[in-house]
JSON list of C-alpha atoms in Angstrom, two decimals:
[
{"chain": "A", "resi": 1062, "resn": "MET", "atom": "CA", "xyz": [88.94, -20.02, 53.77]},
{"chain": "A", "resi": 1063, "resn": "GLY", "atom": "CA", "xyz": [88.91, -18.36, 50.35]},
{"chain": "A", "resi": 1064, "resn": "PHE", "atom": "CA", "xyz": [87.17, -19.45, 47.16]},
{"chain": "A", "resi": 1065, "resn": "GLU", "atom": "CA", "xyz": [89.80, -21.94, 45.95]},
{"chain": "A", "resi": 1066, "resn": "GLU", "atom": "CA", "xyz": [89.96, -23.82, 49.27]},
{"chain": "A", "resi": 1067, "resn": "ASP", "atom": "CA", "xyz": [86.19, -23.88, 49.79]},
{"chain": "A", "resi": 1068, "resn": "TYR", "atom": "CA", "xyz": [85.54, -24.82, 46.17]},
{"chain": "A", "resi": 1069, "resn": "GLN", "atom": "CA", "xyz": [87.92, -27.79, 46.31]},
{"chain": "A", "resi": 1070, "resn": "ALA", "atom": "CA", "xyz": [86.40, -28.96, 49.58]},
{"chain": "A", "resi": 1071, "resn": "PHE", "atom": "CA", "xyz": [82.89, -28.58, 48.08]},
{"chain": "A", "resi": 1072, "resn": "LEU", "atom": "CA", "xyz": [83.85, -30.60, 44.99]},
{"chain": "A", "resi": 1073, "resn": "ASN", "atom": "CA", "xyz": [85.62, -33.31, 47.00]},
{"chain": "A", "resi": 1074, "resn": "ILE", "atom": "CA", "xyz": [82.56, -33.86, 49.20]},
{"chain": "A", "resi": 1075, "resn": "HIS", "atom": "CA", "xyz": [80.35, -34.50, 46.18]},
{"chain": "A", "resi": 1076, "resn": "ILE", "atom": "CA", "xyz": [82.95, -36.69, 44.46]},
{"chain": "A", "resi": 1077, "resn": "GLN", "atom": "CA", "xyz": [83.25, -38.88, 47.56]},
{"chain": "A", "resi": 1078, "resn": "GLU", "atom": "CA", "xyz": [79.47, -39.27, 47.78]},
{"chain": "A", "resi": 1079, "resn": "ARG", "atom": "CA", "xyz": [79.01, -40.43, 44.18]},
{"chain": "A", "resi": 1080, "resn": "ASN", "atom": "CA", "xyz": [79.71, -43.41, 41.97]},
{"chain": "A", "resi": 1081, "resn": "GLY", "atom": "CA", "xyz": [78.81, -44.68, 38.51]},
{"chain": "A", "resi": 1082, "resn": "GLU", "atom": "CA", "xyz": [77.15, -42.26, 36.11]},
{"chain": "A", "resi": 1083, "resn": "ARG", "atom": "CA", "xyz": [76.58, -39.64, 38.78]},
{"chain": "A", "resi": 1084, "resn": "LEU", "atom": "CA", "xyz": [80.33, -39.50, 39.44]},
{"chain": "A", "resi": 1085, "resn": "ARG", "atom": "CA", "xyz": [81.21, -39.48, 35.74]},
{"chain": "A", "resi": 1086, "resn": "ARG", "atom": "CA", "xyz": [78.85, -36.60, 35.05]},
{"chain": "A", "resi": 1087, "resn": "LEU", "atom": "CA", "xyz": [80.37, -34.58, 37.87]},
{"chain": "A", "resi": 1088, "resn": "GLN", "atom": "CA", "xyz": [83.92, -35.22, 36.69]},
{"chain": "A", "resi": 1089, "resn": "GLU", "atom": "CA", "xyz": [83.18, -34.58, 33.00]},
{"chain": "A", "resi": 1090, "resn": "GLY", "atom": "CA", "xyz": [80.26, -32.15, 33.07]},
{"chain": "A", "resi": 1091, "resn": "HIS", "atom": "CA", "xyz": [81.55, -29.72, 35.67]},
{"chain": "A", "resi": 1092, "resn": "ASN", "atom": "CA", "xyz": [83.63, -27.47, 33.43]},
{"chain": "A", "resi": 1093, "resn": "GLN", "atom": "CA", "xyz": [84.71, -23.89, 32.83]},
{"chain": "A", "resi": 1094, "resn": "ALA", "atom": "CA", "xyz": [81.23, -22.35, 32.70]},
{"chain": "A", "resi": 1095, "resn": "GLU", "atom": "CA", "xyz": [80.13, -23.99, 35.95]},
{"chain": "A", "resi": 1096, "resn": "ILE", "atom": "CA", "xyz": [83.35, -23.08, 37.77]},
{"chain": "A", "resi": 1097, "resn": "LEU", "atom": "CA", "xyz": [83.09, -19.48, 36.55]},
{"chain": "A", "resi": 1098, "resn": "PHE", "atom": "CA", "xyz": [79.50, -19.29, 37.85]},
{"chain": "A", "resi": 1099, "resn": "LEU", "atom": "CA", "xyz": [80.65, -20.42, 41.28]},
{"chain": "A", "resi": 1100, "resn": "LYS", "atom": "CA", "xyz": [83.64, -18.06, 41.36]},
{"chain": "A", "resi": 1101, "resn": "GLN", "atom": "CA", "xyz": [82.05, -14.90, 39.96]},
{"chain": "A", "resi": 1102, "resn": "VAL", "atom": "CA", "xyz": [78.40, -15.26, 40.95]},
{"chain": "A", "resi": 1103, "resn": "TRP", "atom": "CA", "xyz": [77.74, -17.68, 43.80]},
{"chain": "A", "resi": 1104, "resn": "TRP", "atom": "CA", "xyz": [80.77, -17.20, 46.03]},
{"chain": "A", "resi": 1105, "resn": "PRO", "atom": "CA", "xyz": [80.65, -13.37, 46.15]},
{"chain": "A", "resi": 1106, "resn": "SER", "atom": "CA", "xyz": [76.94, -13.61, 47.00]},
{"chain": "A", "resi": 1107, "resn": "PHE", "atom": "CA", "xyz": [77.08, -16.07, 49.92]},
{"chain": "A", "resi": 1108, "resn": "PHE", "atom": "CA", "xyz": [80.69, -17.11, 50.70]},
{"chain": "A", "resi": 1109, "resn": "HIS", "atom": "CA", "xyz": [79.67, -20.77, 51.05]},
{"chain": "A", "resi": 1110, "resn": "PHE", "atom": "CA", "xyz": [78.28, -23.65, 48.96]},
{"chain": "A", "resi": 1111, "resn": "GLN", "atom": "CA", "xyz": [75.91, -25.19, 51.48]},
{"chain": "A", "resi": 1112, "resn": "TYR", "atom": "CA", "xyz": [72.70, -26.67, 49.99]},
{"chain": "A", "resi": 1113, "resn": "LEU", "atom": "CA", "xyz": [74.17, -26.38, 46.48]},
{"chain": "A", "resi": 1114, "resn": "HIS", "atom": "CA", "xyz": [74.57, -29.59, 44.42]},
{"chain": "A", "resi": 1115, "resn": "PRO", "atom": "CA", "xyz": [76.58, -29.68, 41.16]},
{"chain": "A", "resi": 1116, "resn": "GLU", "atom": "CA", "xyz": [75.46, -31.92, 38.27]},
{"chain": "A", "resi": 1117, "resn": "TYR", "atom": "CA", "xyz": [72.37, -32.93, 40.23]},
{"chain": "A", "resi": 1118, "resn": "GLU", "atom": "CA", "xyz": [70.58, -36.03, 38.96]},
{"chain": "A", "resi": 1119, "resn": "ILE", "atom": "CA", "xyz": [66.81, -36.04, 38.54]},
{"chain": "A", "resi": 1120, "resn": "ASP", "atom": "CA", "xyz": [64.30, -38.35, 36.87]},
{"chain": "A", "resi": 1121, "resn": "ASP", "atom": "CA", "xyz": [63.55, -37.28, 33.32]},
{"chain": "A", "resi": 1122, "resn": "PHE", "atom": "CA", "xyz": [59.98, -36.99, 32.11]},
{"chain": "A", "resi": 1123, "resn": "LYS", "atom": "CA", "xyz": [60.83, -39.69, 29.55]},
{"chain": "A", "resi": 1124, "resn": "ASP", "atom": "CA", "xyz": [61.72, -42.21, 32.29]},
{"chain": "A", "resi": 1125, "resn": "GLY", "atom": "CA", "xyz": [65.43, -41.54, 31.96]},
{"chain": "A", "resi": 1126, "resn": "LYS", "atom": "CA", "xyz": [67.87, -39.38, 33.91]},
{"chain": "A", "resi": 1127, "resn": "ARG", "atom": "CA", "xyz": [69.02, -35.82, 33.37]},
{"chain": "A", "resi": 1128, "resn": "TYR", "atom": "CA", "xyz": [71.47, -33.59, 35.17]},
{"chain": "A", "resi": 1129, "resn": "LEU", "atom": "CA", "xyz": [71.06, -30.00, 36.33]},
{"chain": "A", "resi": 1130, "resn": "ASP", "atom": "CA", "xyz": [74.14, -27.77, 36.38]},
{"chain": "A", "resi": 1131, "resn": "PHE", "atom": "CA", "xyz": [73.32, -26.78, 39.96]},
{"chain": "A", "resi": 1132, "resn": "ALA", "atom": "CA", "xyz": [70.44, -27.55, 42.31]},
{"chain": "A", "resi": 1133, "resn": "TYR", "atom": "CA", "xyz": [69.82, -25.48, 45.43]},
{"chain": "A", "resi": 1134, "resn": "ILE", "atom": "CA", "xyz": [67.76, -27.62, 47.79]},
{"chain": "A", "resi": 1135, "resn": "ARG", "atom": "CA", "xyz": [66.31, -26.86, 51.20]},
{"chain": "A", "resi": 1136, "resn": "PRO", "atom": "CA", "xyz": [63.02, -27.82, 52.84]},
{"chain": "A", "resi": 1137, "resn": "ALA", "atom": "CA", "xyz": [60.24, -26.60, 50.50]},
{"chain": "A", "resi": 1138, "resn": "ILE", "atom": "CA", "xyz": [62.81, -25.00, 48.15]},
{"chain": "A", "resi": 1139, "resn": "ARG", "atom": "CA", "xyz": [64.12, -26.42, 44.87]},
{"chain": "A", "resi": 1140, "resn": "ILE", "atom": "CA", "xyz": [65.93, -24.05, 42.53]},
{"chain": "A", "resi": 1141, "resn": "CYS", "atom": "CA", "xyz": [67.71, -25.09, 39.34]},
{"chain": "A", "resi": 1142, "resn": "PHE", "atom": "CA", "xyz": [70.57, -22.90, 38.06]},
{"chain": "A", "resi": 1143, "resn": "GLU", "atom": "CA", "xyz": [71.75, -23.51, 34.51]},
{"chain": "A", "resi": 1144, "resn": "VAL", "atom": "CA", "xyz": [74.69, -21.91, 32.68]},
{"chain": "A", "resi": 1145, "resn": "ASP", "atom": "CA", "xyz": [74.26, -22.16, 28.91]},
{"chain": "A", "resi": 1146, "resn": "GLY", "atom": "CA", "xyz": [77.21, -21.78, 26.60]},
{"chain": "A", "resi": 1147, "resn": "TYR", "atom": "CA", "xyz": [76.89, -20.49, 23.06]},
{"chain": "A", "resi": 1148, "resn": "GLY", "atom": "CA", "xyz": [78.63, -22.67, 20.52]},
{"chain": "A", "resi": 1149, "resn": "PRO", "atom": "CA", "xyz": [78.25, -24.59, 17.25]},
{"chain": "A", "resi": 1150, "resn": "HIS", "atom": "CA", "xyz": [76.02, -27.21, 18.88]},
{"chain": "A", "resi": 1151, "resn": "LEU", "atom": "CA", "xyz": [73.39, -24.53, 19.54]},
{"chain": "A", "resi": 1152, "resn": "LYS", "atom": "CA", "xyz": [73.53, -23.23, 15.98]},
{"chain": "A", "resi": 1153, "resn": "ASN", "atom": "CA", "xyz": [73.03, -26.74, 14.66]},
{"chain": "A", "resi": 1154, "resn": "ILE", "atom": "CA", "xyz": [70.33, -27.80, 17.10]},
{"chain": "A", "resi": 1155, "resn": "SER", "atom": "CA", "xyz": [67.33, -29.37, 15.39]},
{"chain": "A", "resi": 1156, "resn": "ARG", "atom": "CA", "xyz": [63.77, -28.15, 15.81]},
{"chain": "A", "resi": 1157, "resn": "TRP", "atom": "CA", "xyz": [62.98, -31.41, 17.61]},
{"chain": "A", "resi": 1158, "resn": "GLN", "atom": "CA", "xyz": [65.88, -30.90, 20.04]},
{"chain": "A", "resi": 1159, "resn": "PHE", "atom": "CA", "xyz": [64.80, -27.31, 20.65]},
{"chain": "A", "resi": 1160, "resn": "SER", "atom": "CA", "xyz": [61.24, -28.42, 21.45]},
{"chain": "A", "resi": 1161, "resn": "ASP", "atom": "CA", "xyz": [62.56, -31.21, 23.67]},
{"chain": "A", "resi": 1162, "resn": "SER", "atom": "CA", "xyz": [64.66, -28.70, 25.64]},
{"chain": "A", "resi": 1163, "resn": "LEU", "atom": "CA", "xyz": [61.61, -26.50, 26.25]},
{"chain": "A", "resi": 1164, "resn": "GLU", "atom": "CA", "xyz": [59.52, -29.50, 27.27]},
{"chain": "A", "resi": 1165, "resn": "ARG", "atom": "CA", "xyz": [62.17, -30.57, 29.78]},
{"chain": "A", "resi": 1166, "resn": "GLN", "atom": "CA", "xyz": [62.22, -27.11, 31.34]},
{"chain": "A", "resi": 1167, "resn": "ASN", "atom": "CA", "xyz": [58.42, -27.00, 31.51]},
{"chain": "A", "resi": 1168, "resn": "GLN", "atom": "CA", "xyz": [58.44, -30.37, 33.25]},
{"chain": "A", "resi": 1169, "resn": "LEU", "atom": "CA", "xyz": [60.87, -29.08, 35.87]},
{"chain": "A", "resi": 1170, "resn": "VAL", "atom": "CA", "xyz": [58.56, -26.16, 36.61]},
{"chain": "A", "resi": 1171, "resn": "MET", "atom": "CA", "xyz": [55.54, -28.46, 36.85]},
{"chain": "A", "resi": 1172, "resn": "ASP", "atom": "CA", "xyz": [57.49, -30.65, 39.27]},
{"chain": "A", "resi": 1173, "resn": "GLY", "atom": "CA", "xyz": [57.95, -27.68, 41.59]},
{"chain": "A", "resi": 1174, "resn": "TRP", "atom": "CA", "xyz": [61.35, -26.37, 40.51]},
{"chain": "A", "resi": 1175, "resn": "THR", "atom": "CA", "xyz": [62.21, -22.72, 40.04]},
{"chain": "A", "resi": 1176, "resn": "VAL", "atom": "CA", "xyz": [64.44, -22.54, 36.95]},
{"chain": "A", "resi": 1177, "resn": "ILE", "atom": "CA", "xyz": [67.03, -19.76, 36.55]},
{"chain": "A", "resi": 1178, "resn": "ARG", "atom": "CA", "xyz": [69.19, -19.73, 33.42]},
{"chain": "A", "resi": 1179, "resn": "PHE", "atom": "CA", "xyz": [72.25, -17.64, 32.60]},
{"chain": "A", "resi": 1180, "resn": "SER", "atom": "CA", "xyz": [74.37, -17.51, 29.47]},
{"chain": "A", "resi": 1181, "resn": "TYR", "atom": "CA", "xyz": [78.11, -18.01, 29.77]},
{"chain": "A", "resi": 1182, "resn": "ASP", "atom": "CA", "xyz": [78.57, -14.46, 28.49]},
{"chain": "A", "resi": 1183, "resn": "GLN", "atom": "CA", "xyz": [76.34, -13.07, 31.24]},
{"chain": "A", "resi": 1184, "resn": "VAL", "atom": "CA", "xyz": [78.34, -14.87, 33.93]},
{"chain": "A", "resi": 1185, "resn": "LYS", "atom": "CA", "xyz": [81.62, -13.70, 32.41]},
{"chain": "A", "resi": 1186, "resn": "GLU", "atom": "CA", "xyz": [80.75, -10.11, 31.48]},
{"chain": "A", "resi": 1187, "resn": "LYS", "atom": "CA", "xyz": [77.97, -9.18, 33.92]},
{"chain": "A", "resi": 1188, "resn": "PRO", "atom": "CA", "xyz": [78.62, -11.16, 37.11]},
{"chain": "A", "resi": 1189, "resn": "ARG", "atom": "CA", "xyz": [77.18, -8.49, 39.41]},
{"chain": "A", "resi": 1190, "resn": "ARG", "atom": "CA", "xyz": [73.84, -8.59, 37.62]},
{"chain": "A", "resi": 1191, "resn": "CYS", "atom": "CA", "xyz": [73.84, -12.39, 37.90]},
{"chain": "A", "resi": 1192, "resn": "GLN", "atom": "CA", "xyz": [74.62, -12.10, 41.62]},
{"chain": "A", "resi": 1193, "resn": "GLN", "atom": "CA", "xyz": [71.60, -9.84, 42.06]},
{"chain": "A", "resi": 1194, "resn": "VAL", "atom": "CA", "xyz": [69.31, -12.34, 40.30]},
{"chain": "A", "resi": 1195, "resn": "VAL", "atom": "CA", "xyz": [70.58, -15.23, 42.46]},
{"chain": "A", "resi": 1196, "resn": "GLN", "atom": "CA", "xyz": [70.25, -13.21, 45.67]},
{"chain": "A", "resi": 1197, "resn": "GLN", "atom": "CA", "xyz": [66.76, -12.06, 44.74]},
{"chain": "A", "resi": 1198, "resn": "VAL", "atom": "CA", "xyz": [65.40, -15.49, 43.90]},
{"chain": "A", "resi": 1199, "resn": "ILE", "atom": "CA", "xyz": [66.87, -17.09, 47.03]},
{"chain": "A", "resi": 1200, "resn": "GLY", "atom": "CA", "xyz": [65.95, -14.09, 49.16]},
{"chain": "A", "resi": 1201, "resn": "ARG", "atom": "CA", "xyz": [62.34, -14.42, 48.06]},
{"chain": "A", "resi": 1202, "resn": "TRP", "atom": "CA", "xyz": [62.26, -17.92, 49.53]},
{"chain": "A", "resi": 1203, "resn": "LEU", "atom": "CA", "xyz": [64.47, -17.34, 52.54]},
{"chain": "A", "resi": 1204, "resn": "GLY", "atom": "CA", "xyz": [63.13, -14.05, 53.81]},
{"chain": "A", "resi": 1205, "resn": "TYR", "atom": "CA", "xyz": [60.80, -16.01, 56.08]},
{"chain": "A", "resi": 1206, "resn": "GLU", "atom": "CA", "xyz": [63.83, -17.23, 58.05]},
{"chain": "A", "resi": 1207, "resn": "LEU", "atom": "CA", "xyz": [64.13, -13.77, 59.52]},
{"chain": "A", "resi": 1208, "resn": "ASP", "atom": "CA", "xyz": [60.95, -14.55, 61.41]},
{"chain": "A", "resi": 1209, "resn": "GLN", "atom": "CA", "xyz": [62.99, -16.93, 63.55]},
{"chain": "A", "resi": 1210, "resn": "THR", "atom": "CA", "xyz": [65.15, -14.09, 64.88]},
{"chain": "A", "resi": 1211, "resn": "THR", "atom": "CA", "xyz": [64.49, -11.68, 67.76]},
{"chain": "A", "resi": 1212, "resn": "LEU", "atom": "CA", "xyz": [64.56, -8.64, 65.48]},
{"chain": "A", "resi": 1213, "resn": "SER", "atom": "CA", "xyz": [61.61, -6.27, 65.52]},
{"chain": "A", "resi": 1214, "resn": "TYR", "atom": "CA", "xyz": [59.04, -6.42, 62.73]},
{"chain": "A", "resi": 1215, "resn": "ALA", "atom": "CA", "xyz": [60.39, -3.20, 61.21]},
{"chain": "A", "resi": 1216, "resn": "GLU", "atom": "CA", "xyz": [64.00, -4.46, 61.29]},
{"chain": "A", "resi": 1217, "resn": "LYS", "atom": "CA", "xyz": [62.96, -7.69, 59.57]},
{"chain": "A", "resi": 1218, "resn": "GLU", "atom": "CA", "xyz": [61.18, -5.76, 56.82]},
{"chain": "A", "resi": 1219, "resn": "VAL", "atom": "CA", "xyz": [64.26, -3.62, 56.14]},
{"chain": "A", "resi": 1220, "resn": "LEU", "atom": "CA", "xyz": [66.41, -6.76, 55.82]},
{"chain": "A", "resi": 1221, "resn": "ARG", "atom": "CA", "xyz": [63.84, -8.42, 53.56]},
{"chain": "A", "resi": 1222, "resn": "LEU", "atom": "CA", "xyz": [64.04, -5.40, 51.28]},
{"chain": "A", "resi": 1223, "resn": "ALA", "atom": "CA", "xyz": [67.85, -5.67, 51.17]},
{"chain": "A", "resi": 1224, "resn": "ILE", "atom": "CA", "xyz": [67.72, -9.43, 50.50]},
{"chain": "A", "resi": 1225, "resn": "GLN", "atom": "CA", "xyz": [65.15, -9.06, 47.74]},
{"chain": "A", "resi": 1226, "resn": "LYS", "atom": "CA", "xyz": [67.09, -6.28, 46.03]},
{"chain": "A", "resi": 1227, "resn": "GLY", "atom": "CA", "xyz": [70.36, -8.15, 46.21]},
{"chain": "A", "resi": 1228, "resn": "LYS", "atom": "CA", "xyz": [72.29, -4.89, 46.30]},
{"chain": "A", "resi": 1229, "resn": "THR", "atom": "CA", "xyz": [72.61, -1.73, 48.39]},
{"chain": "A", "resi": 1230, "resn": "ILE", "atom": "CA", "xyz": [69.57, 0.08, 49.75]},
{"chain": "A", "resi": 1231, "resn": "SER", "atom": "CA", "xyz": [69.21, 3.78, 50.50]},
{"chain": "A", "resi": 1232, "resn": "PRO", "atom": "CA", "xyz": [67.35, 5.47, 53.37]},
{"chain": "A", "resi": 1233, "resn": "LYS", "atom": "CA", "xyz": [64.94, 6.93, 50.80]},
{"chain": "A", "resi": 1234, "resn": "GLU", "atom": "CA", "xyz": [64.11, 3.46, 49.50]},
{"chain": "A", "resi": 1235, "resn": "VAL", "atom": "CA", "xyz": [63.43, 2.23, 53.02]},
{"chain": "A", "resi": 1236, "resn": "GLU", "atom": "CA", "xyz": [61.27, 5.27, 53.73]},
{"chain": "A", "resi": 1237, "resn": "LYS", "atom": "CA", "xyz": [59.19, 4.64, 50.61]},
{"chain": "A", "resi": 1238, "resn": "TYR", "atom": "CA", "xyz": [58.99, 0.87, 51.17]},
{"chain": "A", "resi": 1239, "resn": "MET", "atom": "CA", "xyz": [58.05, 1.12, 54.86]},
{"chain": "A", "resi": 1240, "resn": "LYS", "atom": "CA", "xyz": [55.98, 4.32, 54.57]},
{"chain": "A", "resi": 1241, "resn": "ILE", "atom": "CA", "xyz": [57.60, 5.78, 57.67]},
{"chain": "A", "resi": 1242, "resn": "SER", "atom": "CA", "xyz": [59.40, 9.03, 58.50]},
{"chain": "A", "resi": 1243, "resn": "ASP", "atom": "CA", "xyz": [63.04, 9.63, 57.66]},
{"chain": "A", "resi": 1244, "resn": "LYS", "atom": "CA", "xyz": [63.77, 9.97, 61.40]},
{"chain": "A", "resi": 1245, "resn": "THR", "atom": "CA", "xyz": [62.41, 6.47, 62.07]},
{"chain": "A", "resi": 1246, "resn": "VAL", "atom": "CA", "xyz": [64.32, 5.13, 59.07]},
{"chain": "A", "resi": 1247, "resn": "LYS", "atom": "CA", "xyz": [67.62, 6.52, 60.41]},
{"chain": "A", "resi": 1248, "resn": "LYS", "atom": "CA", "xyz": [66.93, 4.91, 63.77]},
{"chain": "A", "resi": 1249, "resn": "LEU", "atom": "CA", "xyz": [66.15, 1.53, 62.18]},
{"chain": "A", "resi": 1250, "resn": "LEU", "atom": "CA", "xyz": [69.23, 1.58, 59.98]},
{"chain": "A", "resi": 1251, "resn": "SER", "atom": "CA", "xyz": [71.45, 2.58, 62.92]},
{"chain": "A", "resi": 1252, "resn": "GLN", "atom": "CA", "xyz": [70.06, -0.33, 64.98]},
{"chain": "A", "resi": 1253, "resn": "LEU", "atom": "CA", "xyz": [70.79, -2.79, 62.18]},
{"chain": "A", "resi": 1254, "resn": "VAL", "atom": "CA", "xyz": [74.31, -1.44, 61.76]},
{"chain": "A", "resi": 1255, "resn": "GLU", "atom": "CA", "xyz": [74.91, -1.86, 65.50]},
{"chain": "A", "resi": 1256, "resn": "LYS", "atom": "CA", "xyz": [73.71, -5.47, 65.22]},
{"chain": "A", "resi": 1257, "resn": "LYS", "atom": "CA", "xyz": [76.01, -5.96, 62.19]},
{"chain": "A", "resi": 1258, "resn": "MET", "atom": "CA", "xyz": [73.05, -6.87, 60.00]},
{"chain": "A", "resi": 1259, "resn": "LEU", "atom": "CA", "xyz": [73.78, -3.93, 57.71]},
{"chain": "A", "resi": 1260, "resn": "ILE", "atom": "CA", "xyz": [77.03, -2.21, 56.78]},
{"chain": "A", "resi": 1261, "resn": "PRO", "atom": "CA", "xyz": [77.36, 1.40, 55.51]},
{"chain": "A", "resi": 1262, "resn": "SER", "atom": "CA", "xyz": [78.23, 1.19, 51.82]},
{"chain": "A", "resi": 1263, "resn": "SER", "atom": "CA", "xyz": [78.73, 4.82, 50.80]},
{"chain": "A", "resi": 1264, "resn": "GLY", "atom": "CA", "xyz": [79.17, 8.08, 52.64]},
{"chain": "A", "resi": 1265, "resn": "ILE", "atom": "CA", "xyz": [80.88, 8.76, 55.97]},
{"chain": "A", "resi": 1266, "resn": "LYS", "atom": "CA", "xyz": [79.17, 11.52, 57.94]},
{"chain": "A", "resi": 1267, "resn": "ARG", "atom": "CA", "xyz": [75.99, 11.13, 55.94]},
{"chain": "A", "resi": 1268, "resn": "ILE", "atom": "CA", "xyz": [75.50, 7.50, 54.86]},
{"chain": "A", "resi": 1269, "resn": "ARG", "atom": "CA", "xyz": [73.77, 7.27, 51.48]},
{"chain": "A", "resi": 1270, "resn": "SER", "atom": "CA", "xyz": [73.47, 3.49, 51.16]},
{"chain": "A", "resi": 1271, "resn": "TYR", "atom": "CA", "xyz": [73.77, 0.24, 53.10]},
{"chain": "A", "resi": 1272, "resn": "ARG", "atom": "CA", "xyz": [74.56, -3.38, 52.18]},
{"chain": "A", "resi": 1273, "resn": "LEU", "atom": "CA", "xyz": [73.90, -6.68, 53.92]},
{"chain": "A", "resi": 1274, "resn": "GLY", "atom": "CA", "xyz": [76.37, -7.61, 56.63]},
{"chain": "A", "resi": 1275, "resn": "ASP", "atom": "CA", "xyz": [78.26, -10.89, 56.44]},
{"chain": "A", "resi": 1276, "resn": "GLN", "atom": "CA", "xyz": [76.23, -12.10, 59.42]},
{"chain": "A", "resi": 1277, "resn": "VAL", "atom": "CA", "xyz": [73.08, -12.02, 57.30]},
{"chain": "A", "resi": 1278, "resn": "LYS", "atom": "CA", "xyz": [74.79, -13.61, 54.30]},
{"chain": "A", "resi": 1279, "resn": "HIS", "atom": "CA", "xyz": [76.07, -16.46, 56.42]},
{"chain": "A", "resi": 1280, "resn": "SER", "atom": "CA", "xyz": [72.66, -16.93, 58.05]},
{"chain": "A", "resi": 1281, "resn": "ILE", "atom": "CA", "xyz": [71.27, -17.81, 54.61]},
{"chain": "A", "resi": 1282, "resn": "ARG", "atom": "CA", "xyz": [72.71, -21.29, 55.03]}
]
């Protein structure tokens, strides 16, 4: 399925699972900025929404409730993604409200969350850069999953490099990162291409860069 179909299915699942304030927040708080983040940043990075929760409810440090734009949750992993708009309410925010916002974020970090924030303009104008940030932060946590595969140690390290970068890698980068000869690098990259873990990104006879294959993207589920 494409974005529209998967997005609607994703939203319907969460709507069906909620009631009361949690449902209201999802219906009223999930707006243009959040949808744009999913369409331009998240979907092109992973092609699925598994482990992602919109308008996720958590206990507030003041014994109330607050809602995160998106929470990515897996065993031992909790990442908060926020998309901040720029409007009159930010210009008119009081010093107390500004301090309260910082205190809330600090509390999230102390509670074990990784907090990643984007502006609406970043998501709209620089989606590729946002994709790289998302892939890097998730790749840092999920690189260990490669240890569950039958790949060789060297193959796993090449894929970890690609996941952490969140963009294409070149043979020279692999050579420098692995501290191995260019001949060995070519062999490693060829093996990963054969296994569909990497895909040539530029060049035909002489490949200058490689990107992650869909098989790897879909394994980050």
